[in-house]
Amino acid sequence: MGIAIYLLTFAILLAGLYAVVAKKNVVKIIVGAAILDYAVNLFLVLIGWRTVSTAAGAEGGAAPILAAGQSGRQLLASAVDPLPQALILTSIVIALGVTALMVALALRLHEKYGTFDLENIRRLRG
Amino acid sequence: MNQHHGMTLIVKNTTRLVSGFIAVFGVYVALTGHLSPGGGFAGGVILASAGILVVLAFGREFSQRLVTETQYHLYDSSAMAAMIILALLGYLAGGFFVNFMNATSPQSVGESVGRLNSGGTIPLFNLAILVKVAGGLAGVFLALAAFRAGGRSQGADAPSVALPGGAGEKED
Amino acid sequence: MTPMEAIVPLLVALPLLTAAGIVAMAHVRPLAKFTSGVAVGVVAVNLVLSLVLLPARVGPIYIGGWSAASTLGIQINCDALAKLMLITVNLVALASLVFSLSYMRQFTKVWMFMSLLVFMVAAMNALVLAGDLFNLFVFLEVAAIASYALVAFGCEAEELEAAFKYLVLGTVGSTLILLGVGILYSLTGQLNMGLVAAGLRKLTLAGGKVGPAPLLAAACLIGGLALKAAMVPFHAWLPDAHPSAPAPISAMLSGVLIKASGVYAMARVVFNVLGPSGPYATVLMTLGALSMVVGVLLAVGQWDFKRLLAYHSISQMGYVVLALGAAAHVLSGPSPQVAVASVCLLGALFHLFNHAAFKSLLFLSSGAIEQQAHTRMLKEMGGLARRMPVTGFCCRIAALSIAGVPPFNGFFSKLIIIVGLAMAGYPVLAALAAFVAFVTLLSFVKVQRYALEGQPSASAAAAHEAPFSMGLAMVVLAVICLLAGPGMMVLRDWLFEPAGRVLMAGSAALIGGAP
């Protein structure tokens, strides 16, 4: 595993970036922006992953929820880092807002120009 | 598929059956947000999805009879105001965002950990976020659906220039 | 918690509460007509609060009663640099709001505009106060989302197109920033700026070299922030987005948003988090010099007044970033030249403040002219100085300031930047900055010649003076442009020098509670 999963995340990021930069369709650009967000979220969740080497081998990756009767120290020994998960939740909320705004703008653009093709949506120059 | 009269009978009946459960589950996820995975945002999204299901199945006009656009605005903004007021109430206990309802210090986990009544102000924040997210998300969906159905004249949720071309009249 | 420390969170909480309140008020019949007044009121209160905070010494504040020792609490950082930005943001926001009281009457649903604008102000206040990287990102995004919606406010074809372009590029920028923040978190296990800086110092390789992972994080962060600041390779969205917005929003975007979410954040990250070092300084100087030159060259050929102003924004931000880069350069290395760096930083911060004043004034007067003459094309204007004396007078003051004519504020800040560059050992760049100032002057002579002087065109003949509130906003900003030049010494002692000291303290600034 190790570095390969990060490379995969990076590949998703590049795929999203490609869609945003190279595609000419408004809807495809919105999908590309969403993929870009997911790639970063995936990266953030991966950096929170922790394993603890015990006698039985690598252990960990438990959800960071305190179970009944469990001490904080026991939880710390096995749980993943909860902070990146909180970050992802926030970043998802932001991405939701941005995507909603993008869709609204795309609908309005379609109303004005009658097309989703950016080749034809070019009234601004310079 | 006719937008104005909703989908087929099967979809409508299924929606009648499940939408209430979805809504209750959304509220549950928000109310136990301080104890288990979930919270205000996840609960709000689930609650909003119940509303979105109703819009999809029965059409926009029906759902606007249940909750109007104005009401969505009011839910959304008042929940946000409530959240900030809760944060400001923390000044009573010593500072912004201080958990003033927690008997012990905010850093330590309370004694009633695992109970529904633990967490001080956090469940209240979750509740406000539930209303905010559900109202906001359903409102956004309704605005977009309204746009698709009838264009800007149907009360689409965006401002428009009163006079075309920005030709403002002389004021004062 | 001292009373001063209690004020600081209010700078964010009050406008947020008002933004929500405006939406609610707009739907309640008897309250609906007060929405604009409430918006103006809360920003005025914010300006007063940030002026009250100015002389106070406020240490780091932790939200929710966490202590500094726990290293977990969310930190609010009200140091001198944040205070400078707070005053700039709220001043320009107040002027824009007062201006829009009359200007926005041509639009429907003004309450949405007011709510979004107040929301943007709240987000910018929070952005400059943020003491950790993730909050910086969040409020950058909140301010950006409000600005995307405001650019599209008129819902005309061009505005929607510009807003979409702005939105897509802005999303790419913020994704890069979040990626950079994530990498820094994975390296140091912290998000608090001071603690990240301390963690990065431990990671520094032998000989003061920066390792590859921090370099990647820095590249993501600086790239994303340069996109937000519209530095030249990433500037494509700005000349579309800024002119398309309603005039008060153009003033806010060009006047403070690109500064708060671009230049300020870049300065904070490079100086206080990453620590000024060779590669970052070179990148900043390259970006700055490129923007300065390319921006002004693109501006010269423009005939659309607002578009011309937007290109000048790129160019003037280039000055600021170039001076920041020069300061970072002399601070890096084994023997930092603190005196030279302080001159560069003084120039950069002074120019940042000045640009906020004169560029927002220029955009506001362009709005007043557009409303009266019904055109943004310089060739279709003419003789407006006679028709609109107050607007014409304010526009002239702003044009002279941005062009760097001696008694006005722009002259002093550009002079300090040029002197600073020469002292830092970049005579060529100093000459380039002087040349760009000259081209800027030429470009604004053109504006004077076509818009304000000459025979009134058909569209300009019917123009009248702008309404009172628009005139008031412009006059206040013009007075600031006039006084900031002669009053430079006072401003330096109160605003710019303490703020420069925060940046010069480098990565140590945020831990011990900087001045």
mmCIF file of N, CA and C in Angstrom, chain A residues 96-97 99-101 103-104 107, chain B residues 52 69 72 76 133-147 157:
data_model
loop_
_atom_site.group_PDB
_atom_site.id
_atom_site.type_symbol
_atom_site.label_atom_id
_atom_site.label_comp_id
_atom_site.label_asym_id
_atom_site.label_seq_id
_atom_site.Cartn_x
_atom_site.Cartn_y
_atom_site.Cartn_z
ATOM 1 N N LEU A 96 -20.405 21.590 -1.252
ATOM 2 C CA LEU A 96 -21.845 21.557 -1.541
ATOM 3 C C LEU A 96 -22.334 22.936 -1.953
ATOM 4 N N GLY A 97 -21.924 23.946 -1.179
ATOM 5 C CA GLY A 97 -22.340 25.303 -1.510
ATOM 6 C C GLY A 97 -21.840 25.725 -2.875
ATOM 7 N N THR A 99 -20.935 23.823 -5.388
ATOM 8 C CA THR A 99 -21.569 23.072 -6.468
ATOM 9 C C THR A 99 -22.975 23.587 -6.733
ATOM 10 N N ALA A 100 -23.710 23.877 -5.652
ATOM 11 C CA ALA A 100 -25.069 24.403 -5.845
ATOM 12 C C ALA A 100 -25.023 25.710 -6.620
ATOM 13 N N LEU A 101 -24.058 26.557 -6.264
ATOM 14 C CA LEU A 101 -23.932 27.841 -6.956
ATOM 15 C C LEU A 101 -23.565 27.630 -8.419
ATOM 16 N N VAL A 103 -24.268 25.015 -10.271
ATOM 17 C CA VAL A 103 -25.423 24.499 -11.012
ATOM 18 C C VAL A 103 -26.396 25.634 -11.300
ATOM 19 N N ALA A 104 -26.597 26.495 -10.306
ATOM 20 C CA ALA A 104 -27.513 27.619 -10.524
ATOM 21 C C ALA A 104 -26.999 28.510 -11.646
ATOM 22 N N LEU A 107 -27.533 26.844 -14.996
ATOM 23 C CA LEU A 107 -28.913 26.955 -15.465
ATOM 24 C C LEU A 107 -29.173 28.340 -16.049
ATOM 25 N N ILE B 52 -36.835 16.597 -0.748
ATOM 26 C CA ILE B 52 -36.522 16.515 -2.172
ATOM 27 C C ILE B 52 -37.288 15.372 -2.825
ATOM 28 N N GLU B 69 -41.326 29.075 -0.276
ATOM 29 C CA GLU B 69 -39.953 29.567 -0.379
ATOM 30 C C GLU B 69 -39.620 30.516 0.767
ATOM 31 N N TYR B 72 -38.689 28.614 3.761
ATOM 32 C CA TYR B 72 -37.315 28.101 3.690
ATOM 33 C C TYR B 72 -36.325 29.180 4.075
ATOM 34 N N ASP B 76 -33.871 28.898 7.345
ATOM 35 C CA ASP B 76 -32.450 28.974 7.083
ATOM 36 C C ASP B 76 -31.797 30.085 7.893
ATOM 37 N N VAL B 133 -29.350 23.366 7.615
ATOM 38 C CA VAL B 133 -28.958 22.582 6.440
ATOM 39 C C VAL B 133 -30.190 22.064 5.710
ATOM 40 N N ALA B 134 -31.158 21.563 6.495
ATOM 41 C CA ALA B 134 -32.359 21.035 5.836
ATOM 42 C C ALA B 134 -33.070 22.146 5.079
ATOM 43 N N GLY B 135 -33.244 23.299 5.730
ATOM 44 C CA GLY B 135 -33.913 24.411 5.068
ATOM 45 C C GLY B 135 -33.138 24.897 3.868
ATOM 46 N N GLY B 136 -31.829 25.049 4.049
ATOM 47 C CA GLY B 136 -31.009 25.568 2.964
ATOM 48 C C GLY B 136 -30.982 24.636 1.771
ATOM 49 N N LEU B 137 -30.739 23.356 2.035
ATOM 50 C CA LEU B 137 -30.581 22.397 0.930
ATOM 51 C C LEU B 137 -31.899 22.210 0.181
ATOM 52 N N ALA B 138 -32.990 22.050 0.961
ATOM 53 C CA ALA B 138 -34.289 21.887 0.300
ATOM 54 C C ALA B 138 -34.647 23.158 -0.453
ATOM 55 N N GLY B 139 -34.312 24.311 0.121
ATOM 56 C CA GLY B 139 -34.595 25.572 -0.559
ATOM 57 C C GLY B 139 -33.833 25.687 -1.863
ATOM 58 N N VAL B 140 -32.542 25.297 -1.826
ATOM 59 C CA VAL B 140 -31.741 25.339 -3.051
ATOM 60 C C VAL B 140 -32.337 24.420 -4.102
ATOM 61 N N PHE B 141 -32.725 23.209 -3.667
ATOM 62 C CA PHE B 141 -33.284 22.261 -4.639
ATOM 63 C C PHE B 141 -34.585 22.790 -5.225
ATOM 64 N N LEU B 142 -35.404 23.362 -4.356
ATOM 65 C CA LEU B 142 -36.687 23.881 -4.828
ATOM 66 C C LEU B 142 -36.466 25.020 -5.811
ATOM 67 N N ALA B 143 -35.476 25.881 -5.520
ATOM 68 C CA ALA B 143 -35.208 27.002 -6.411
ATOM 69 C C ALA B 143 -34.750 26.486 -7.775
ATOM 70 N N LEU B 144 -33.871 25.485 -7.754
ATOM 71 C CA LEU B 144 -33.383 24.945 -9.024
ATOM 72 C C LEU B 144 -34.512 24.264 -9.786
ATOM 73 N N ALA B 145 -35.383 23.536 -9.049
ATOM 74 C CA ALA B 145 -36.497 22.868 -9.701
ATOM 75 C C ALA B 145 -37.459 23.895 -10.286
ATOM 76 N N ALA B 146 -37.687 24.968 -9.536
ATOM 77 C CA ALA B 146 -38.577 26.017 -10.028
ATOM 78 C C ALA B 146 -38.010 26.620 -11.296
ATOM 79 N N PHE B 147 -36.706 26.766 -11.322
ATOM 80 C CA PHE B 147 -36.051 27.342 -12.489
ATOM 81 C C PHE B 147 -36.303 26.486 -13.713
ATOM 82 N N ASP B 157 -34.964 31.626 -7.373
ATOM 83 C CA ASP B 157 -34.326 32.178 -6.183
ATOM 84 C C ASP B 157 -33.093 32.997 -6.540
#
